Coordinates of C-alpha atoms and ligand atoms in Angstrom, one line a residue:
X1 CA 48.4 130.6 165.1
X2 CA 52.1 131.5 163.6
X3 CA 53.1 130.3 160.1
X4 CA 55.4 127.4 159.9
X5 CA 56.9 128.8 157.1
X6 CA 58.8 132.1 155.6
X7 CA 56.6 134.4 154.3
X8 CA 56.3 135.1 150.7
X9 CA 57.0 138.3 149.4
X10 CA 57.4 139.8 146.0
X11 CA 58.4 143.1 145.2
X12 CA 57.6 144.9 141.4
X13 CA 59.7 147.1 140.0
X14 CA 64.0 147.1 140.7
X15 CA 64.3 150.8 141.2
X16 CA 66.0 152.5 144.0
X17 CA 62.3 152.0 145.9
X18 CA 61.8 148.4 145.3
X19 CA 65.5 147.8 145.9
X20 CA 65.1 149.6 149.4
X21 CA 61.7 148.0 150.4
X22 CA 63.4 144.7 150.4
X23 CA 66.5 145.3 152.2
X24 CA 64.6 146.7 155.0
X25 CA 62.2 144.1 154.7
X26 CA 65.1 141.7 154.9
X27 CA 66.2 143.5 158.1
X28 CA 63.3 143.4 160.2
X29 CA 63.4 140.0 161.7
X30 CA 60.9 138.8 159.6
X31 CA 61.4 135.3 158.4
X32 CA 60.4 136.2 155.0
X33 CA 61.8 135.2 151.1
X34 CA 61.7 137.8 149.1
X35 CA 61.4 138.1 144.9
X36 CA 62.1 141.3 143.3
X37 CA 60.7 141.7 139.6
X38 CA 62.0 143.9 137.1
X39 CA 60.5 144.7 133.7
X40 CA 63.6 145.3 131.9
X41 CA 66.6 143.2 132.0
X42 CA 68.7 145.3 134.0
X43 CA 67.8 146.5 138.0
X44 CA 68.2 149.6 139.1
X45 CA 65.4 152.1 137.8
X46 CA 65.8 155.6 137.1
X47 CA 69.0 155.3 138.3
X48 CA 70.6 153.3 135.5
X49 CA 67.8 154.9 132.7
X50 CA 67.0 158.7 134.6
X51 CA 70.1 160.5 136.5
X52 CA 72.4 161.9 134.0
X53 CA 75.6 160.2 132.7
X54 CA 77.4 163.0 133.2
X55 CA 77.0 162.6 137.2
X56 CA 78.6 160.0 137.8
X57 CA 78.7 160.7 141.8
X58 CA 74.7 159.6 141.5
X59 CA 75.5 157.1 139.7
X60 CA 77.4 155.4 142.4
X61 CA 74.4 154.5 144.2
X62 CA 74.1 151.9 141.9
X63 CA 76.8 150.3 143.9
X64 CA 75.3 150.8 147.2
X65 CA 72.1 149.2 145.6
X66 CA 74.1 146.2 144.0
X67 CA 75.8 145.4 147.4
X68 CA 71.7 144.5 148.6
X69 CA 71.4 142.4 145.4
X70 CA 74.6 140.3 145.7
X71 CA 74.5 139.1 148.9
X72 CA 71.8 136.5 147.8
X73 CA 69.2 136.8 150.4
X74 CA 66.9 138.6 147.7
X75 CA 66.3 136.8 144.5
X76 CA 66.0 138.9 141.4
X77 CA 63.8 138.0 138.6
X78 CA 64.5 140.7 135.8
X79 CA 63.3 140.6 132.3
X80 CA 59.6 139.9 133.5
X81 CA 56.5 142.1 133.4
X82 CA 54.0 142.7 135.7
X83 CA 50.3 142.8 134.1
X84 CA 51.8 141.1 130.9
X85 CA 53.8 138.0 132.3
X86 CA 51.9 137.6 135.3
X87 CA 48.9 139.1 136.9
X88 CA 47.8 140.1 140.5
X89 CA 46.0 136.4 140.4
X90 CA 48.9 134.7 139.6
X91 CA 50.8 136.9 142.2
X92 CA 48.3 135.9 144.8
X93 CA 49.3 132.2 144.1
X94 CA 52.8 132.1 144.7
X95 CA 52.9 135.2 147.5
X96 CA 52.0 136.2 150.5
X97 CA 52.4 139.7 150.0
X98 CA 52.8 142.3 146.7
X99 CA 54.7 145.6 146.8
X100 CA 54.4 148.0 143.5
X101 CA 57.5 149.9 143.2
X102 CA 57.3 150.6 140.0
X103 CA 57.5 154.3 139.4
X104 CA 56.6 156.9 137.2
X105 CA 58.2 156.8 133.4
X106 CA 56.1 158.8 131.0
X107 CA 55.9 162.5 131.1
X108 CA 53.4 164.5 132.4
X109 CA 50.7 166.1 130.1
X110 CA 51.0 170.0 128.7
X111 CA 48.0 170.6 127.1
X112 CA 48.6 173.6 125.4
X113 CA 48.4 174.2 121.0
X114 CA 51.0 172.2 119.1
X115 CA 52.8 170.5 121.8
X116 CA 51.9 167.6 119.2
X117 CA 54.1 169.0 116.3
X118 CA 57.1 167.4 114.8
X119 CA 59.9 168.7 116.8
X120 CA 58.2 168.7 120.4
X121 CA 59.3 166.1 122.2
X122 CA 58.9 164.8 126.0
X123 CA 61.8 165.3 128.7
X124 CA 61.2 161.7 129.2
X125 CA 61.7 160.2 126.3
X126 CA 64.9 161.8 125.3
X127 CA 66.0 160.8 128.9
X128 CA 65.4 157.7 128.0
X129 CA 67.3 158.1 124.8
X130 CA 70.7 159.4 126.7
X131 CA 70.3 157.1 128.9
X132 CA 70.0 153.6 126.5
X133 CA 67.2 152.9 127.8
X134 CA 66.2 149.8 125.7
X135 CA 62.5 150.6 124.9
X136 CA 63.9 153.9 123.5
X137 CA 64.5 154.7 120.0
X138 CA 67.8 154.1 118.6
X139 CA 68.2 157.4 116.7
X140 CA 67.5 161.3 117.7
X141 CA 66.1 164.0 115.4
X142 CA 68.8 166.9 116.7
X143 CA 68.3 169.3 114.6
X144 CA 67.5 172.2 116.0
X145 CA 70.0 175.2 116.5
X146 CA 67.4 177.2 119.1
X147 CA 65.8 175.0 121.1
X148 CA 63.2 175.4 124.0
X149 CA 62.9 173.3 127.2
X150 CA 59.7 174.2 128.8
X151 CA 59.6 173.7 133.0
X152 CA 62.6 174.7 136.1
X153 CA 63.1 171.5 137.7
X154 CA 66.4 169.0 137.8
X155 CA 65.0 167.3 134.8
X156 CA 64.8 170.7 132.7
X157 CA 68.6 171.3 133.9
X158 CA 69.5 168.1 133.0
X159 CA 67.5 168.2 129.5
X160 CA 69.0 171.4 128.9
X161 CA 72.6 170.5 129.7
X162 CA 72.7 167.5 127.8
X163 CA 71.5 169.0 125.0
X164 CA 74.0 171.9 124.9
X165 CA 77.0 169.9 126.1
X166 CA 79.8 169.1 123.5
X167 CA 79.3 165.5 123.0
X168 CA 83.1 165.3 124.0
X169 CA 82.7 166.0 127.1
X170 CA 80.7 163.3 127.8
X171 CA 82.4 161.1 126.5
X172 CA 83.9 159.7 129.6
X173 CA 80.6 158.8 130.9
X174 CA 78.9 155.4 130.3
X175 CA 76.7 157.1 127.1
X176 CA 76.3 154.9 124.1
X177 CA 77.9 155.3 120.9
X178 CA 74.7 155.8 119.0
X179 CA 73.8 158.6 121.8
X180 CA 77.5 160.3 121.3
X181 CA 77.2 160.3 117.5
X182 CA 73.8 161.6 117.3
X183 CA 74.9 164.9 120.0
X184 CA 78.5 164.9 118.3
X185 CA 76.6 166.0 115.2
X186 CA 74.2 168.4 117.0
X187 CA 73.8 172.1 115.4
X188 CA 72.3 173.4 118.7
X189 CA 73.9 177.1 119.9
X190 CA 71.2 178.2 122.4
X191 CA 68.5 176.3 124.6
X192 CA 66.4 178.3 126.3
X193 CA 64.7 177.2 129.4
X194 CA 61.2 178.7 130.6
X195 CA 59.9 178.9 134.2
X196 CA 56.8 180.4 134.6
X197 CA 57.3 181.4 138.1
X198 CA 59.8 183.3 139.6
X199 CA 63.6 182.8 140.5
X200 CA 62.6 182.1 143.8
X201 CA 60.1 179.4 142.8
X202 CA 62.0 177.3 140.7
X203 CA 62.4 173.9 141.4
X204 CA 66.3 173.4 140.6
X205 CA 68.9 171.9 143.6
X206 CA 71.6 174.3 144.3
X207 CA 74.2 171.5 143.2
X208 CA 72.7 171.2 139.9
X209 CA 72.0 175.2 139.0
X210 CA 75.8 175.7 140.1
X211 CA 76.7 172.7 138.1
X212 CA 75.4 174.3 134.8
X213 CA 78.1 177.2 135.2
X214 CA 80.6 175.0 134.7
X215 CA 79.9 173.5 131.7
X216 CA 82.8 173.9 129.1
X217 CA 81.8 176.5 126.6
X218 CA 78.6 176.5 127.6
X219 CA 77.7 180.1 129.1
X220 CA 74.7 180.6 131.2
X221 CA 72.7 183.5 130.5
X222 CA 69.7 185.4 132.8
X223 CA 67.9 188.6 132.5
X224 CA 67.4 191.2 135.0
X225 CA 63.9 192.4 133.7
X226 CA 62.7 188.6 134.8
X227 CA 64.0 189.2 138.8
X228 CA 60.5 189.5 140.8
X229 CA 60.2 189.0 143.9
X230 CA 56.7 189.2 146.0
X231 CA 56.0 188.6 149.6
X232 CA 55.7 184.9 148.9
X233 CA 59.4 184.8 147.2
X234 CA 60.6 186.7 150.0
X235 CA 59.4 184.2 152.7
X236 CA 60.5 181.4 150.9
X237 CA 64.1 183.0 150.4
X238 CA 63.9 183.2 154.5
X239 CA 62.7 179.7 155.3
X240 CA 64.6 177.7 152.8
X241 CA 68.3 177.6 152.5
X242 CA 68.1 175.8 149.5
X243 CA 66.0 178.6 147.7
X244 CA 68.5 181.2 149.2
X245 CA 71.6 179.3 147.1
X246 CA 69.3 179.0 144.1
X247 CA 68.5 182.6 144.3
X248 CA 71.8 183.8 144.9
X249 CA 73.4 182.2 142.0
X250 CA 71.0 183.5 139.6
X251 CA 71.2 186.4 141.0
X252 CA 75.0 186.4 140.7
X253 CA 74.8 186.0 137.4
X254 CA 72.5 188.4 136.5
X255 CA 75.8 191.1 137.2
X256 CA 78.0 189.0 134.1
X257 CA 78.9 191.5 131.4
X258 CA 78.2 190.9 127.8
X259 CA 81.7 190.7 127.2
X260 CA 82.6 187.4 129.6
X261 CA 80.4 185.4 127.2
X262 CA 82.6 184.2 124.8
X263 CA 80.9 180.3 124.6
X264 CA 79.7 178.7 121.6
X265 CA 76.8 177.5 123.0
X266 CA 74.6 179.2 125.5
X267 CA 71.6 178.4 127.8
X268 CA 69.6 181.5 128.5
X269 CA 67.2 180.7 132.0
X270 CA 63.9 182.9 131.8
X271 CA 61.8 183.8 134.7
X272 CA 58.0 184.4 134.7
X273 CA 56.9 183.3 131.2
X274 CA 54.4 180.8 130.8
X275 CA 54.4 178.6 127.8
X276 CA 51.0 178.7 125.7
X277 CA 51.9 177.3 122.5
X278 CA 54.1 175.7 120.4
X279 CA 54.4 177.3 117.0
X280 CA 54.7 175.4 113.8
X281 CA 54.7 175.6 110.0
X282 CA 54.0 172.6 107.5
X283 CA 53.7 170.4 111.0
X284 CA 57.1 171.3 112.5
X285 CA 58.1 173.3 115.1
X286 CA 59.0 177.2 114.5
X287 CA 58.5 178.7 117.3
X288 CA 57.4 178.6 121.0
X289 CA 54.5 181.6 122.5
X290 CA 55.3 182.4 125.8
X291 CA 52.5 184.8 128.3
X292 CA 54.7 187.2 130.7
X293 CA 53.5 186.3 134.0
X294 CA 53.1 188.3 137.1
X295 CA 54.0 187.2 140.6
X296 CA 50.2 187.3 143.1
X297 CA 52.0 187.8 146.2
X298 CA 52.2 185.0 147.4
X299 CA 54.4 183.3 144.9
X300 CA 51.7 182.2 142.6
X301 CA 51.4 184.0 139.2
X302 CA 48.9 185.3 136.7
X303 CA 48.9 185.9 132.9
X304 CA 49.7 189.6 132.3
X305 CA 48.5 189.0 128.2
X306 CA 51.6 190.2 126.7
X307 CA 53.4 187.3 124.7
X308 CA 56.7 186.8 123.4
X309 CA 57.5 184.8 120.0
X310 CA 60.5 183.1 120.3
X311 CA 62.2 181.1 117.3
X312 CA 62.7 177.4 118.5
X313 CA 62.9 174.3 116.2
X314 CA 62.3 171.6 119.0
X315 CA 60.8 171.7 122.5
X316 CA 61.2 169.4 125.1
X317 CA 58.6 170.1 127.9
X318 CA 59.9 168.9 131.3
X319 CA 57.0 169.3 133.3
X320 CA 57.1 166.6 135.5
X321 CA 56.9 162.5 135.0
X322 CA 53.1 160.4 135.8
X323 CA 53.1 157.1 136.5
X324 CA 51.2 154.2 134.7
X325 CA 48.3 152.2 135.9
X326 CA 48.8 148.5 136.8
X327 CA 47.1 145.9 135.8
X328 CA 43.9 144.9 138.1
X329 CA 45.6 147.8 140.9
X330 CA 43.4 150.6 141.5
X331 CA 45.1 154.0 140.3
X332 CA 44.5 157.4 140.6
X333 CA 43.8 158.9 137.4
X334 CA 44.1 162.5 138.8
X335 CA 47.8 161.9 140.7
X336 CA 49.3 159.2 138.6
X337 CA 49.5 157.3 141.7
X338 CA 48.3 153.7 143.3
X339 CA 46.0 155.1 145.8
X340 CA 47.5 153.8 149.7
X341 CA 47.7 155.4 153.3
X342 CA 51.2 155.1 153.8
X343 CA 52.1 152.6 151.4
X344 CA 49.2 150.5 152.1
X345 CA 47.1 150.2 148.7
X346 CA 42.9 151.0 149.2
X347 CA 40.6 150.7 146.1
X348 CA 38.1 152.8 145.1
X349 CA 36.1 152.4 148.6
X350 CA 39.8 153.3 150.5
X351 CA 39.4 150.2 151.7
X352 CA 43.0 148.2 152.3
X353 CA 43.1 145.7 149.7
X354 CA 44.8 142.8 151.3
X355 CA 48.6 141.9 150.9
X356 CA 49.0 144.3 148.5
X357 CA 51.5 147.7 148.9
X358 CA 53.0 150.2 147.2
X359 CA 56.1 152.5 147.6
X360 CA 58.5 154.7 145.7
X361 CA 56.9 157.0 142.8
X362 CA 54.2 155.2 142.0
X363 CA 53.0 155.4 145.8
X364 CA 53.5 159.2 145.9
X365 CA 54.0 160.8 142.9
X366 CA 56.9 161.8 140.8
X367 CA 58.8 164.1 142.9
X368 CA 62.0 163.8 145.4
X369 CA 65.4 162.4 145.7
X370 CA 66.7 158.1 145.4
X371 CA 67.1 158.9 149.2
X372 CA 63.8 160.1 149.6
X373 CA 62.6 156.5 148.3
X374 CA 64.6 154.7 151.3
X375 CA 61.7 156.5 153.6
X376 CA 59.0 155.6 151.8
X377 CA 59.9 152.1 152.0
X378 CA 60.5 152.3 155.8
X379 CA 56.9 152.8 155.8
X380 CA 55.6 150.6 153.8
X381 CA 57.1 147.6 155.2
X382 CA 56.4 148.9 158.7
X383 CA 52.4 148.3 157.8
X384 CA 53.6 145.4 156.3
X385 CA 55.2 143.9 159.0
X386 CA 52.5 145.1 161.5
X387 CA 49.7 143.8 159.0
X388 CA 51.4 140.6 159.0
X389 CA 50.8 140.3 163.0
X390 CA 54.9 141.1 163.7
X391 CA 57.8 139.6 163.7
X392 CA 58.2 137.3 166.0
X393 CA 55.2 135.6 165.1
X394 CA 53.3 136.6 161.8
X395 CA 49.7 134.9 161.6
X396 CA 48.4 132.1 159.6
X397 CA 45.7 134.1 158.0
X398 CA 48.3 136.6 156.3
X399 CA 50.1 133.4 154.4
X400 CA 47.9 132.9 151.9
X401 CA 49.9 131.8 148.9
X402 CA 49.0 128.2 147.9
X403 CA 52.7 127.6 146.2
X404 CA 54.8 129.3 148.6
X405 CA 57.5 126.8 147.3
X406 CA 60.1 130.3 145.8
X407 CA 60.5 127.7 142.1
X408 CA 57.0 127.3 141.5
X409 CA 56.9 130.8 140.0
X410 CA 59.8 130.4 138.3
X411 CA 58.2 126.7 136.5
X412 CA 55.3 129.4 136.2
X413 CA 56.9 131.7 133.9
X414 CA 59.1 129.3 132.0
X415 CA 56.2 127.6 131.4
X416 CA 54.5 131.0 129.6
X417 CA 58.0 130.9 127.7
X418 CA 59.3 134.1 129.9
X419 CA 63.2 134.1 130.6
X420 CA 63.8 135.5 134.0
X421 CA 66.9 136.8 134.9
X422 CA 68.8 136.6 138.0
X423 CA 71.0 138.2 139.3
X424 CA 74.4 136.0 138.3
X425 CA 72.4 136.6 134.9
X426 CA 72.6 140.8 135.7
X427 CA 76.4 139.9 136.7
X428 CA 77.5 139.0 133.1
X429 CA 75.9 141.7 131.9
X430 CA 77.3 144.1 133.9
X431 CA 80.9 142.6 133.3
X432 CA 80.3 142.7 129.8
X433 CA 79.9 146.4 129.6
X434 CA 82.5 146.8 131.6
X435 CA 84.6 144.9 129.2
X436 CA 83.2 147.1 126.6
X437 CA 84.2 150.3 128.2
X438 CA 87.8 149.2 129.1
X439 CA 89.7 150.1 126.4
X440 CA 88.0 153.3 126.5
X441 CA 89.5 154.3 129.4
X442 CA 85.9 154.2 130.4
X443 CA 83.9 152.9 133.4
X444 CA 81.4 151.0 131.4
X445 CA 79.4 151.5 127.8
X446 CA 76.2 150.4 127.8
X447 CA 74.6 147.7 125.7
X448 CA 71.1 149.2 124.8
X449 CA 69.3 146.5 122.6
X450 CA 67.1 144.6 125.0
X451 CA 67.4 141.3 123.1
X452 CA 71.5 141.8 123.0
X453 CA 71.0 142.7 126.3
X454 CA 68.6 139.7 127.4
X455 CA 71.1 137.4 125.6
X456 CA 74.2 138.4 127.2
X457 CA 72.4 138.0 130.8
X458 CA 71.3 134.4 130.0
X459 CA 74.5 133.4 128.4
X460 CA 72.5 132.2 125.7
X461 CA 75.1 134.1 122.5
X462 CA 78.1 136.1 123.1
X463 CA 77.8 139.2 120.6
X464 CA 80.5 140.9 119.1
X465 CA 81.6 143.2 121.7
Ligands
FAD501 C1 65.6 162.3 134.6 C2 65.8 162.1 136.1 C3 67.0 162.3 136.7 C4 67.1 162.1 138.1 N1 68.3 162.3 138.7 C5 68.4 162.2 140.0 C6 69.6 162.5 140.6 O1 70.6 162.9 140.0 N2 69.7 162.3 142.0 C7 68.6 161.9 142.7 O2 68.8 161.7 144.0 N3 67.5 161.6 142.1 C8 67.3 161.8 140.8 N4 66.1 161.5 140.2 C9 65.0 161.0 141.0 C10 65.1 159.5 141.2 O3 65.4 158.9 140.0 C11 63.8 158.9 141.8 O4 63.7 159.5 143.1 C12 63.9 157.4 142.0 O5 64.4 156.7 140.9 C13 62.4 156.9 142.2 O6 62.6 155.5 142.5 P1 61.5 154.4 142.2 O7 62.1 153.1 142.5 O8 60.2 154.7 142.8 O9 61.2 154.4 140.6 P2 62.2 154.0 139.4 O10 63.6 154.4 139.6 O11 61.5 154.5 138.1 O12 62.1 152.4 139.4 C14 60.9 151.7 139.0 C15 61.3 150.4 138.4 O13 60.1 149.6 138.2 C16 60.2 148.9 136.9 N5 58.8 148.6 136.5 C17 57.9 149.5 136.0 N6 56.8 148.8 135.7 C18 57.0 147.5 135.9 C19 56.2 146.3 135.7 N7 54.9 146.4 135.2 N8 56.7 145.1 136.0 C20 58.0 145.1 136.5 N9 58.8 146.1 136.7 C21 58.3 147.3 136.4 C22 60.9 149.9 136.0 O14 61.4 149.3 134.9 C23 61.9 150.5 137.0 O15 63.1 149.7 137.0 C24 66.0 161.7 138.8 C25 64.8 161.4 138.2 C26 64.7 161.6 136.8 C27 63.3 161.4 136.2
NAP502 N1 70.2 165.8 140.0 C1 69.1 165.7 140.7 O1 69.2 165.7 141.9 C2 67.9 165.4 140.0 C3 67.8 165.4 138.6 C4 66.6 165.1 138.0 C5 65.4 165.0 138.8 N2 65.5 165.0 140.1 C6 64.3 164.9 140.9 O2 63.3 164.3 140.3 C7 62.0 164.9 140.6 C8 61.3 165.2 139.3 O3 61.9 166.3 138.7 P1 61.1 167.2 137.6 O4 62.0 168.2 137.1 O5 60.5 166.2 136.6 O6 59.9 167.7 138.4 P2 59.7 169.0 139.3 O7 60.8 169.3 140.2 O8 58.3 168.9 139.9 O9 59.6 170.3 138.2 C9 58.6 170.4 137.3 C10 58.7 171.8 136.7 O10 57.7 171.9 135.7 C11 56.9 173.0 135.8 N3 55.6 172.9 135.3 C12 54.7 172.0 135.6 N4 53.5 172.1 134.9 C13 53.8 173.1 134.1 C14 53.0 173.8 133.1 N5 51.8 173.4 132.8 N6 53.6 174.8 132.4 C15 54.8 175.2 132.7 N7 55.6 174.7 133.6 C16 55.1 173.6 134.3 C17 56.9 173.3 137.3 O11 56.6 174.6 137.6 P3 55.7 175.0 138.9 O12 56.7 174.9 140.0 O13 55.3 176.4 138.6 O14 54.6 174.0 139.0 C18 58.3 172.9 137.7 O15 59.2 174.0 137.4 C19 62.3 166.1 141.4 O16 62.1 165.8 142.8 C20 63.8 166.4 141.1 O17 64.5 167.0 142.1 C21 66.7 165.2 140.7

């Protein structure tokens, strides 16, 4: 027997994934009414609180990703937390269906001596930082003239850019004030960034390595003694066109002469040294220990023993992002993933647990582009969809919600004294930074409190713009 009624369908987490999963979902035929949760009172993910400000190309997905939101079919219900404002019980109640989407935001692990120290830091947190996030900190310790970002993916380019940028010229991007004062006043000259691969195993885009050469008097330094290349590097320099780029302009710049570097402020790329510890004095960083590495063969490396003392006040390690465990989901400790078969979730047994799916980061782990995420949820809502007996006629057993009825939630959380906001509420947010960045000459500046922010959304007090 068919239902006689939409399904129910609520989606956690407004990233690019989540935002994805139910515009497909939308699309499918499916008579189905979706809710899209957010934790924080703006949508949009990493993509808003992760990609630079000072690419503002990537940016402009937010508009792509806005265009889904505003044409009303999909209700947003930011400003409400999954595990703390409701639970998978609750969820079960008032939905037919769950999707996590709600990706990976602390950084990975690098357990090596004094990555605790004053003056090491996470790529993720000072992300979140230049970003506004609002469950950042307000302020930044910048102190540092010789810095060291520790890993060679986008995240260390980005890490390492920002922080040798002249606040200037970022300006005209949507960065706070408080984030613009803080790297205005910056001491920084050099940030060195450590892979502990080789030049053909880094993890950078060819966009983004070309990007850093033309950052205003910022020069980009390599050293030849670091150019290996084994068997391994050579076949990947063969198959991959995008590892041929990355290798060429490192290369290319390996032939600069000392006298073309006339910059200010420098960030030196080194190849095949492996961080193994964090040097400090009185509790603060002094210094970062790096092992020279050797290249295996087949791309892999091993310690040689030989270290190198390098004189760093801060350290940001941007070794990759791990997502968070969820509330009464099963997670993989190991992966910093929901365990699923193609987006479907499976608890400890890898047993489907019903109605409930994942997508994005948090189904497959911290790595790949917004675009990769519009995949992902293809899948996931295919299972859905066939899990839910089809389109045309999806069976009584998989609606099980008991208050399908989409304001019963909402009575739900206003009743627990939660403020959801929608997306008219996201609208007068968004207008009001625009407002604030107007005069600038500027696209938008964003509001970073989260109660300034939650209050401008709900029209509850106008603050001082
Ligand atoms: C620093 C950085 C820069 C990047 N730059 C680029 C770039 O320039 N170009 C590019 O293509 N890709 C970039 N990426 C990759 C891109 O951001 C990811 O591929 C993408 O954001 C992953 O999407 P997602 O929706 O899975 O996760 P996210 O974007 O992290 O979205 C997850 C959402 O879930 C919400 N959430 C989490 N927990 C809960 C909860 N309990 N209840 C309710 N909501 C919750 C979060 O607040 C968040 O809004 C970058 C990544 C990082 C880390
Ligand atoms: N502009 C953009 O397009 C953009 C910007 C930012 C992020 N992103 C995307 O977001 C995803 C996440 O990026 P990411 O930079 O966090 O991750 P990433 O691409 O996986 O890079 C992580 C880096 O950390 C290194 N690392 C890991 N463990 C280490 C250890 N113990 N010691 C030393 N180094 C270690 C890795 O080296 P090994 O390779 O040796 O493991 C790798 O170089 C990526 O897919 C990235 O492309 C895109």
């Amino acid at each position: 027997m068919s239902t006689n009624r939409p399904l129910r369908v609520a989606i956690v987490g407004a990233g690019p994934a989540g935002i994805y999963a139910a515009d497909i979902l939308s699309k499918t035929g499916l008579d189905v009414s979706i809710d899209l949760f957010e934790r924080l009172p703006a949508p949009f993910g990493l993509v808003r609180y992760g990609v630079a400000p000072d690419h503002p190309r990537i940016k402009q997905i937010i508009v792509a990703l806005h265009k889904v939101l505003e044409r009303g079919d999909i209700r947003l219900l930011a400003n409400v937390e999954y595990g703390v404002d409701l639970k998978l019980e609750d969820m079960r109640q008032f939905y037919d269906a769950v999707i996590f989407s709600t990706g990976s935001i602390r950084d990975a692990a690098l357990p090596i001596p004094g990555i605790d120290l004053d003056g090491s830091f996470g790529a993720a947190d000072f992300v979140s930082w230049y970003d506004g996030h609002p469950d950042a900190p307000r302020t930044w310790p910048l102190e540092a003239r010789e810095v060291a970002v520790l890993g060679a993916g986008n995240v260390a380019l980005d890490v390492a850019r920002v922080l040798a940028k002249h606040a200037d010229d970022l300006l005209p991007t949507e960065i706070p004030a408080n984030v613009y004062d803080i790297l205005k006043a910056s001491p920084v000259t050099d940030v060195h960034v450590f892979a502990r691969r080789g030049p053909a195993q880094v993890k950078f885009s060819p966009l983004e390595l070309r990007g850093l050469g033309h950052v205003p008097d910022v020069d980009v330094i390599v050293y030849p003694e670091d150019f290996e290349f084994d068997e391994g590097s050579m076949a990947a320099i063969h198959s991959s066109n995008q590892t041929k780029q990355v290798v060429k302009t490192l290369t290319d710049w390996t032939l600069k002469e000392p006298e073309e570097f006339t910059a200010s402020r420098r960030i030196h790329l080194h190849f095949l040294h492996k961080p193994v510890e964090v040097l400090g004095e009185d509790g603060k960083v002094v210094g970062l220990r790096t092992e020279r590495t050797a290249l295996n063969g087949d791309g892999n490396v091993t310690g040689t023993g030989e270290t190198h003392d390098w004189p760093v006040q801060a350290v940001y390690r941007a070794v990759g992002y791990f997502g968070s465990p969820l509330v009464d989901i099963p997670f993989d400790e190991v992966g910093g993933v929901i365990p699923n078969r193609e987006g479907r979730v499976v608890d400890v047994d890898g047993e489907p647990v019903p109605g409930v799916y994942a997508t994005g980061w948090i189904k497959r782990g911290p790595v790949g582009l917004i675009g990769h995420t519009k995949s992902d949820a293809s899948e996931t809502i295919r299972h859905l969809v066939e899990d839910a007996g089809g389109v045309e006629s999806p069976a009584q057993e998989f609606a099980t919600a008991a208050e399908p009825d989409p304001q019963a939630v909402v009575d739900f959380l206003v009743a627990r004294g939660v403020q959801p906001i929608e997306w008219s509420g996201w609208e007068q947010l968004d207008a009001f930074e625009r407002a604030l960045g107007e005069p600038h000459g500027r696209e938008r500046i964003k509001v970073v409190p989260r109660e300034e922010m939650v209050q401008i959304a709900l029209g509850t007090v106008r603050p001082q713009g």
